[in-house]
Amino acid sequence: MSSTTSTRRRLLAGLAGSALALAAVATASPAVAAPAPATASIEAGRLVLDPTDRGYRGSLPVTVTNLGTTATYYSVTFVEPVGGSFEGLTPEEACVFNGLVDNRRQINCMVPGSLLEPGERRTFSVNFHALTPTRDVAMITKGGRVSVNSGDGRDDVADRERFNTLFRSTTGSLRNPVPYVQDQQADVSITTAGAVTLTPQEDGSYLGRLPATVTWDGDAAHEHLSVEATGLPAGVMIWGTDPQDLPSFFTWFAVPGEQFIDGETRTFDVLLRAEPGTVPGALGTVTFDLDTMWDGNVVPDPDPADNTASFTVTVAAAS
């Protein structure tokens, strides 16, 4: 056998062995699955916040399309453009808050209505109310991203869409917007009438009203303002507020009314009650401590000294 023939046979054997080895590797390696087809798509318009007599209001138009082959529920997830501005959907639908992103709430809402049939498109609005003073110049802030998820309990994201947020000026212009920056500190103060007298009631208890005033400056994100009473005499408790829209808990109450806007002053009555058997007379001094609450946490205040107010409590004897 010639050396040339022998060399050719060795080369062919080597190539065959390499081919078998590559085939074995290919057989042992997991197959790469083709990407799953999208189950839904989402489209979002531009969010324009228009000036009103109480801050800015606007709605983000959103359209979700079922690209799958079965009827499915869907939800959308987004971050509000201004902390505390989310108002709800039109049509209405259930929503939950999922923590903060850059001090703004991340929100998940079901797509309004029933199951989306294959190929069906559904349009709705996400509504916002930014409690910041209106200006004669347009403003702009980072809008965010809205995503659509299947509503069957999975966490998959089917599609995403970015949206921009503009504040229209009081002159109606959207041109040459300046950056909008929300306050990170809550500048708030509280005062009281300084004294309250509790008078006898038919059941033997004593009731009194203490006028209180809260003043708010700036546009920091907040959910409600919380007041805790310290130094309450034995048998004396917070019995509510007038008006009242949130519950009170004996040593604590929430300032009534919706969220505050810059420069707003709100006066209301704090109701106090003393148990039957309380001995009439001057009972001592109580202090109110005011906190601004956002996502379950206290918002820093640049001047905490004016977040407290003290008053005296007196129980009147029956006539």
C-alpha positions as a Python dict, from the first residue, in 0.01 Angstrom:
ca = {
    (1, 'M'): (0, 0, 0),
    (2, 'S'): (142, 335, -92),
    (3, 'S'): (211, 599, 171),
    (4, 'T'): (-30, 834, -9),
    (5, 'T'): (-320, 586, 23),
    (6, 'S'): (-240, 525, 391),
    (7, 'T'): (-236, 897, 465),
    (8, 'R'): (-569, 946, 283),
    (9, 'R'): (-729, 667, 489),
    (10, 'R'): (-605, 822, 816),
    (11, 'L'): (-748, 1162, 718),
    (12, 'L'): (-1086, 1010, 627),
    (13, 'A'): (-1097, 816, 953),
    (14, 'G'): (-1012, 1134, 1147),
    (15, 'L'): (-1285, 1332, 973),
    (16, 'A'): (-1539, 1057, 1036),
    (17, 'G'): (-1444, 1046, 1401),
    (18, 'S'): (-1479, 1422, 1432),
    (19, 'A'): (-1821, 1408, 1268),
    (20, 'L'): (-1934, 1137, 1509),
    (21, 'A'): (-1803, 1338, 1805),
    (22, 'L'): (-1987, 1651, 1689),
    (23, 'A'): (-2303, 1448, 1639),
    (24, 'A'): (-2271, 1309, 1992),
    (25, 'V'): (-2224, 1657, 2136),
    (26, 'A'): (-2523, 1785, 1941),
    (27, 'T'): (-2730, 1493, 2065),
    (28, 'A'): (-2624, 1550, 2428),
    (29, 'S'): (-2681, 1928, 2421),
    (30, 'P'): (-3034, 2052, 2503),
    (31, 'A'): (-3227, 2186, 2210),
    (32, 'V'): (-3274, 2564, 2203),
    (33, 'A'): (-3646, 2632, 2211),
    (34, 'A'): (-3790, 2886, 1976),
    (35, 'P'): (-3913, 3201, 2151),
    (36, 'A'): (-4273, 3175, 2263),
    (37, 'P'): (-4511, 3393, 2062),
    (38, 'A'): (-4628, 3710, 2232),
    (39, 'T'): (-4959, 3664, 2411),
    (40, 'A'): (-5055, 4032, 2420),
    (41, 'S'): (-4949, 4376, 2305),
    (42, 'I'): (-4985, 4715, 2473),
    (43, 'E'): (-5000, 5066, 2331),
    (44, 'A'): (-4979, 5385, 2539),
    (45, 'G'): (-5039, 5742, 2430),
    (46, 'R'): (-4886, 6061, 2561),
    (47, 'L'): (-4978, 6174, 2912),
    (48, 'V'): (-5060, 6547, 2927),
    (49, 'L'): (-5148, 6694, 3267),
    (50, 'D'): (-5368, 7001, 3228),
    (51, 'P'): (-5386, 7284, 3486),
    (52, 'T'): (-5699, 7298, 3705),
    (53, 'D'): (-5803, 7502, 4006),
    (54, 'R'): (-5636, 7233, 4220),
    (55, 'G'): (-5315, 7115, 4055),
    (56, 'Y'): (-5294, 6922, 3729),
    (57, 'R'): (-5511, 6642, 3591),
    (58, 'G'): (-5470, 6410, 3295),
    (59, 'S'): (-5526, 6059, 3161),
    (60, 'L'): (-5299, 5810, 2987),
    (61, 'P'): (-5478, 5618, 2708),
    (62, 'V'): (-5382, 5250, 2704),
    (63, 'T'): (-5484, 4975, 2460),
    (64, 'V'): (-5427, 4604, 2525),
    (65, 'T'): (-5466, 4342, 2249),
    (66, 'N'): (-5495, 3967, 2304),
    (67, 'L'): (-5255, 3807, 2056),
    (68, 'G'): (-5310, 3456, 2185),
    (69, 'T'): (-5550, 3184, 2088),
    (70, 'T'): (-5755, 3168, 2410),
    (71, 'A'): (-5962, 3419, 2605),
    (72, 'T'): (-5748, 3562, 2887),
    (73, 'Y'): (-5754, 3816, 3168),
    (74, 'Y'): (-5474, 4073, 3162),
    (75, 'S'): (-5327, 4327, 3404),
    (76, 'V'): (-5107, 4633, 3352),
    (77, 'T'): (-4818, 4749, 3569),
    (78, 'F'): (-4683, 5105, 3572),
    (79, 'V'): (-4516, 5369, 3790),
    (80, 'E'): (-4711, 5691, 3848),
    (81, 'P'): (-4532, 5995, 3695),
    (82, 'V'): (-4574, 6205, 4012),
    (83, 'G'): (-4574, 6053, 4360),
    (84, 'G'): (-4930, 6038, 4497),
    (85, 'S'): (-5095, 6130, 4165),
    (86, 'F'): (-5267, 5804, 4069),
    (87, 'E'): (-5649, 5833, 4080),
    (88, 'G'): (-5773, 5512, 3918),
    (89, 'L'): (-5887, 5369, 3587),
    (90, 'T'): (-6175, 5454, 3355),
    (91, 'P'): (-6368, 5224, 3346),
    (92, 'E'): (-6298, 5143, 3712),
    (93, 'E'): (-6104, 4830, 3799),
    (94, 'A'): (-5916, 4682, 4096),
    (95, 'C'): (-5559, 4801, 4155),
    (96, 'V'): (-5285, 4722, 4410),
    (97, 'F'): (-4972, 4914, 4511),
    (98, 'N'): (-4639, 4730, 4487),
    (99, 'G'): (-4393, 4959, 4666),
    (100, 'L'): (-4203, 5268, 4550),
    (101, 'V'): (-3977, 5336, 4253),
    (102, 'D'): (-3792, 5670, 4279),
    (103, 'N'): (-4043, 5767, 4552),
    (104, 'R'): (-4334, 5703, 4315),
    (105, 'R'): (-4581, 5417, 4354),
    (106, 'Q'): (-4563, 5111, 4133),
    (107, 'I'): (-4919, 5002, 4059),
    (108, 'N'): (-5078, 4691, 3910),
    (109, 'C'): (-5436, 4705, 3777),
    (110, 'M'): (-5657, 4453, 3605),
    (111, 'V'): (-5755, 4547, 3250),
    (112, 'P'): (-6116, 4666, 3283),
    (113, 'G'): (-6391, 4433, 3173),
    (114, 'S'): (-6416, 4061, 3121),
    (115, 'L'): (-6186, 3817, 2944),
    (116, 'L'): (-6025, 3943, 2625),
    (117, 'E'): (-6112, 3717, 2336),
    (118, 'P'): (-5839, 3622, 2085),
    (119, 'G'): (-5767, 3925, 1868),
    (120, 'E'): (-5975, 4159, 2086),
    (121, 'R'): (-5848, 4513, 2155),
    (122, 'R'): (-5954, 4698, 2469),
    (123, 'T'): (-5885, 5066, 2543),
    (124, 'F'): (-5906, 5235, 2883),
    (125, 'S'): (-5759, 5535, 3066),
    (126, 'V'): (-5521, 5562, 3362),
    (127, 'N'): (-5604, 5882, 3551),
    (128, 'F'): (-5365, 6109, 3743),
    (129, 'H'): (-5404, 6418, 3964),
    (130, 'A'): (-5077, 6594, 4052),
    (131, 'L'): (-5123, 6825, 4351),
    (132, 'T'): (-4854, 7073, 4258),
    (133, 'P'): (-4902, 7447, 4197),
    (134, 'T'): (-4978, 7534, 3836),
    (135, 'R'): (-4723, 7743, 3646),
    (136, 'D'): (-4721, 7969, 3342),
    (137, 'V'): (-4453, 7750, 3180),
    (138, 'A'): (-4482, 7395, 3055),
    (139, 'M'): (-4303, 7122, 3251),
    (140, 'I'): (-4182, 6773, 3175),
    (141, 'T'): (-4099, 6472, 3388),
    (142, 'K'): (-3990, 6121, 3308),
    (143, 'G'): (-4306, 5936, 3224),
    (144, 'G'): (-4229, 5572, 3268),
    (145, 'R'): (-4312, 5236, 3127),
    (146, 'V'): (-4638, 5044, 3128),
    (147, 'S'): (-4641, 4668, 3077),
    (148, 'V'): (-4913, 4409, 3020),
    (149, 'N'): (-4915, 4078, 3203),
    (150, 'S'): (-5141, 3777, 3175),
    (151, 'G'): (-5401, 3780, 3451),
    (152, 'D'): (-5396, 3409, 3526),
    (153, 'G'): (-5155, 3433, 3818),
    (154, 'R'): (-4828, 3425, 3623),
    (155, 'D'): (-4570, 3703, 3640),
    (156, 'D'): (-4478, 3703, 3273),
    (157, 'V'): (-4457, 4035, 3089),
    (158, 'A'): (-4614, 4008, 2747),
    (159, 'D'): (-4525, 4355, 2619),
    (160, 'R'): (-4400, 4697, 2734),
    (161, 'E'): (-4455, 5053, 2618),
    (162, 'R'): (-4295, 5379, 2728),
    (163, 'F'): (-4489, 5701, 2775),
    (164, 'N'): (-4395, 6066, 2825),
    (165, 'T'): (-4548, 6311, 3074),
    (166, 'L'): (-4597, 6682, 3006),
    (167, 'F'): (-4755, 6954, 3223),
    (168, 'R'): (-4944, 7210, 3016),
    (169, 'S'): (-4879, 7570, 3117),
    (170, 'T'): (-5159, 7794, 3245),
    (171, 'T'): (-5136, 7973, 2910),
    (172, 'G'): (-5211, 7647, 2728),
    (173, 'S'): (-4860, 7585, 2596),
    (174, 'L'): (-4659, 7262, 2583),
    (175, 'R'): (-4357, 7426, 2419),
    (176, 'N'): (-4011, 7454, 2579),
    (177, 'P'): (-4093, 7257, 2894),
    (178, 'V'): (-3872, 7291, 3201),
    (179, 'P'): (-3797, 6991, 3427),
    (180, 'Y'): (-4049, 6918, 3701),
    (181, 'V'): (-3898, 6812, 4036),
    (182, 'Q'): (-4125, 6700, 4319),
    (183, 'D'): (-4046, 6796, 4679),
    (184, 'Q'): (-3891, 6521, 4890),
    (185, 'Q'): (-3968, 6683, 5226),
    (186, 'A'): (-4309, 6769, 5373),
    (187, 'D'): (-4330, 7120, 5518),
    (188, 'V'): (-4634, 7100, 5746),
    (189, 'S'): (-4743, 7258, 6074),
    (190, 'I'): (-5022, 7223, 6332),
    (191, 'T'): (-5180, 7462, 6583),
    (192, 'T'): (-5469, 7422, 6827),
    (193, 'A'): (-5699, 7648, 7028),
    (194, 'G'): (-5474, 7580, 7327),
    (195, 'A'): (-5743, 7452, 7563),
    (196, 'V'): (-6044, 7222, 7564),
    (197, 'T'): (-6321, 7176, 7820),
    (198, 'L'): (-6508, 6847, 7838),
    (199, 'T'): (-6870, 6876, 7949),
    (200, 'P'): (-7097, 6613, 8112),
    (201, 'Q'): (-7311, 6386, 7891),
    (202, 'E'): (-7626, 6186, 7973),
    (203, 'D'): (-7430, 5860, 8006),
    (204, 'G'): (-7195, 6012, 8263),
    (205, 'S'): (-6905, 6062, 8022),
    (206, 'Y'): (-6757, 6399, 7919),
    (207, 'L'): (-6710, 6532, 7565),
    (208, 'G'): (-6528, 6832, 7422),
    (209, 'R'): (-6419, 6986, 7091),
    (210, 'L'): (-6073, 7122, 7026),
    (211, 'P'): (-6029, 7332, 6708),
    (212, 'A'): (-5706, 7244, 6523),
    (213, 'T'): (-5548, 7386, 6209),
    (214, 'V'): (-5300, 7217, 5976),
    (215, 'T'): (-5105, 7410, 5711),
    (216, 'W'): (-4926, 7246, 5421),
    (217, 'D'): (-4651, 7384, 5197),
    (218, 'G'): (-4494, 7221, 4891),
    (219, 'D'): (-4599, 6916, 4691),
    (220, 'A'): (-4428, 6622, 4861),
    (221, 'A'): (-4591, 6284, 4801),
    (222, 'H'): (-4821, 6182, 5086),
    (223, 'E'): (-5115, 5955, 5161),
    (224, 'H'): (-5243, 6113, 5483),
    (225, 'L'): (-5132, 6318, 5782),
    (226, 'S'): (-5121, 6134, 6114),
    (227, 'V'): (-5149, 6295, 6459),
    (228, 'E'): (-5055, 6118, 6782),
    (229, 'A'): (-5161, 6255, 7122),
    (230, 'T'): (-4912, 6218, 7408),
    (231, 'G'): (-4973, 6300, 7774),
    (232, 'L'): (-5345, 6215, 7767),
    (233, 'P'): (-5479, 6208, 8127),
    (234, 'A'): (-5611, 5876, 8256),
    (235, 'G'): (-5955, 5805, 8114),
    (236, 'V'): (-5928, 6071, 7841),
    (237, 'M'): (-5909, 5963, 7477),
    (238, 'I'): (-5939, 6085, 7119),
    (239, 'W'): (-6298, 6023, 7012),
    (240, 'G'): (-6271, 6127, 6646),
    (241, 'T'): (-6264, 6439, 6432),
    (242, 'D'): (-6533, 6656, 6278),
    (243, 'P'): (-6547, 6610, 5985),
    (244, 'Q'): (-6410, 6254, 5986),
    (245, 'D'): (-6326, 6025, 5694),
    (246, 'L'): (-6064, 5796, 5849),
    (247, 'P'): (-6092, 5609, 6180),
    (248, 'S'): (-5941, 5728, 6507),
    (249, 'F'): (-5772, 5501, 6761),
    (250, 'F'): (-5802, 5667, 7108),
    (251, 'T'): (-5451, 5821, 7102),
    (252, 'W'): (-5428, 5879, 6726),
    (253, 'F'): (-5624, 6035, 6441),
    (254, 'A'): (-5579, 6122, 6075),
    (255, 'V'): (-5626, 6477, 5951),
    (256, 'P'): (-5959, 6468, 5765),
    (257, 'G'): (-5991, 6545, 5396),
    (258, 'E'): (-5805, 6449, 5081),
    (259, 'Q'): (-5439, 6507, 5007),
    (260, 'F'): (-5309, 6861, 5056),
    (261, 'I'): (-5195, 7107, 4792),
    (262, 'D'): (-4931, 7377, 4837),
    (263, 'G'): (-5043, 7660, 5065),
    (264, 'E'): (-5358, 7485, 5187),
    (265, 'T'): (-5482, 7545, 5543),
    (266, 'R'): (-5740, 7310, 5692),
    (267, 'T'): (-5930, 7364, 6020),
    (268, 'F'): (-6133, 7093, 6192),
    (269, 'D'): (-6239, 6983, 6540),
    (270, 'V'): (-6074, 6707, 6740),
    (271, 'L'): (-6325, 6530, 6965),
    (272, 'L'): (-6209, 6421, 7310),
    (273, 'R'): (-6392, 6202, 7560),
    (274, 'A'): (-6342, 6131, 7930),
    (275, 'E'): (-6480, 5816, 8089),
    (276, 'P'): (-6765, 5828, 8342),
    (277, 'G'): (-6629, 5878, 8690),
    (278, 'T'): (-6355, 6118, 8581),
    (279, 'V'): (-6303, 6376, 8857),
    (280, 'P'): (-6380, 6729, 8726),
    (281, 'G'): (-6103, 6987, 8718),
    (282, 'A'): (-5784, 7069, 8528),
    (283, 'L'): (-5635, 6738, 8414),
    (284, 'G'): (-5310, 6848, 8251),
    (285, 'T'): (-5148, 6922, 7918),
    (286, 'V'): (-5160, 6711, 7602),
    (287, 'T'): (-4932, 6737, 7298),
    (288, 'F'): (-5019, 6661, 6937),
    (289, 'D'): (-4736, 6528, 6717),
    (290, 'L'): (-4803, 6557, 6342),
    (291, 'D'): (-4642, 6327, 6082),
    (292, 'T'): (-4676, 6306, 5705),
    (293, 'M'): (-4719, 5946, 5589),
    (294, 'W'): (-4615, 5804, 5252),
    (295, 'D'): (-4618, 5432, 5173),
    (296, 'G'): (-4629, 5356, 5545),
    (297, 'N'): (-4325, 5573, 5629),
    (298, 'V'): (-4283, 5920, 5782),
    (299, 'V'): (-4177, 6186, 5530),
    (300, 'P'): (-3889, 6409, 5656),
    (301, 'D'): (-3986, 6765, 5755),
    (302, 'P'): (-3742, 7059, 5727),
    (303, 'D'): (-3889, 7227, 6039),
    (304, 'P'): (-4019, 6961, 6280),
    (305, 'A'): (-4059, 7216, 6562),
    (306, 'D'): (-4393, 7335, 6423),
    (307, 'N'): (-4520, 6978, 6390),
    (308, 'T'): (-4622, 6979, 6758),
    (309, 'A'): (-4894, 7169, 6945),
    (310, 'S'): (-4993, 7150, 7311),
    (311, 'F'): (-5322, 7224, 7488),
    (312, 'T'): (-5476, 7190, 7832),
    (313, 'V'): (-5766, 6960, 7921),
    (314, 'T'): (-6033, 7056, 8176),
    (315, 'V'): (-6336, 6854, 8281),
    (316, 'A'): (-6636, 7064, 8382),
    (317, 'A'): (-6847, 6965, 8683),
    (318, 'A'): (-7212, 6884, 8629),
    (319, 'S'): (-7436, 7182, 8692),
}
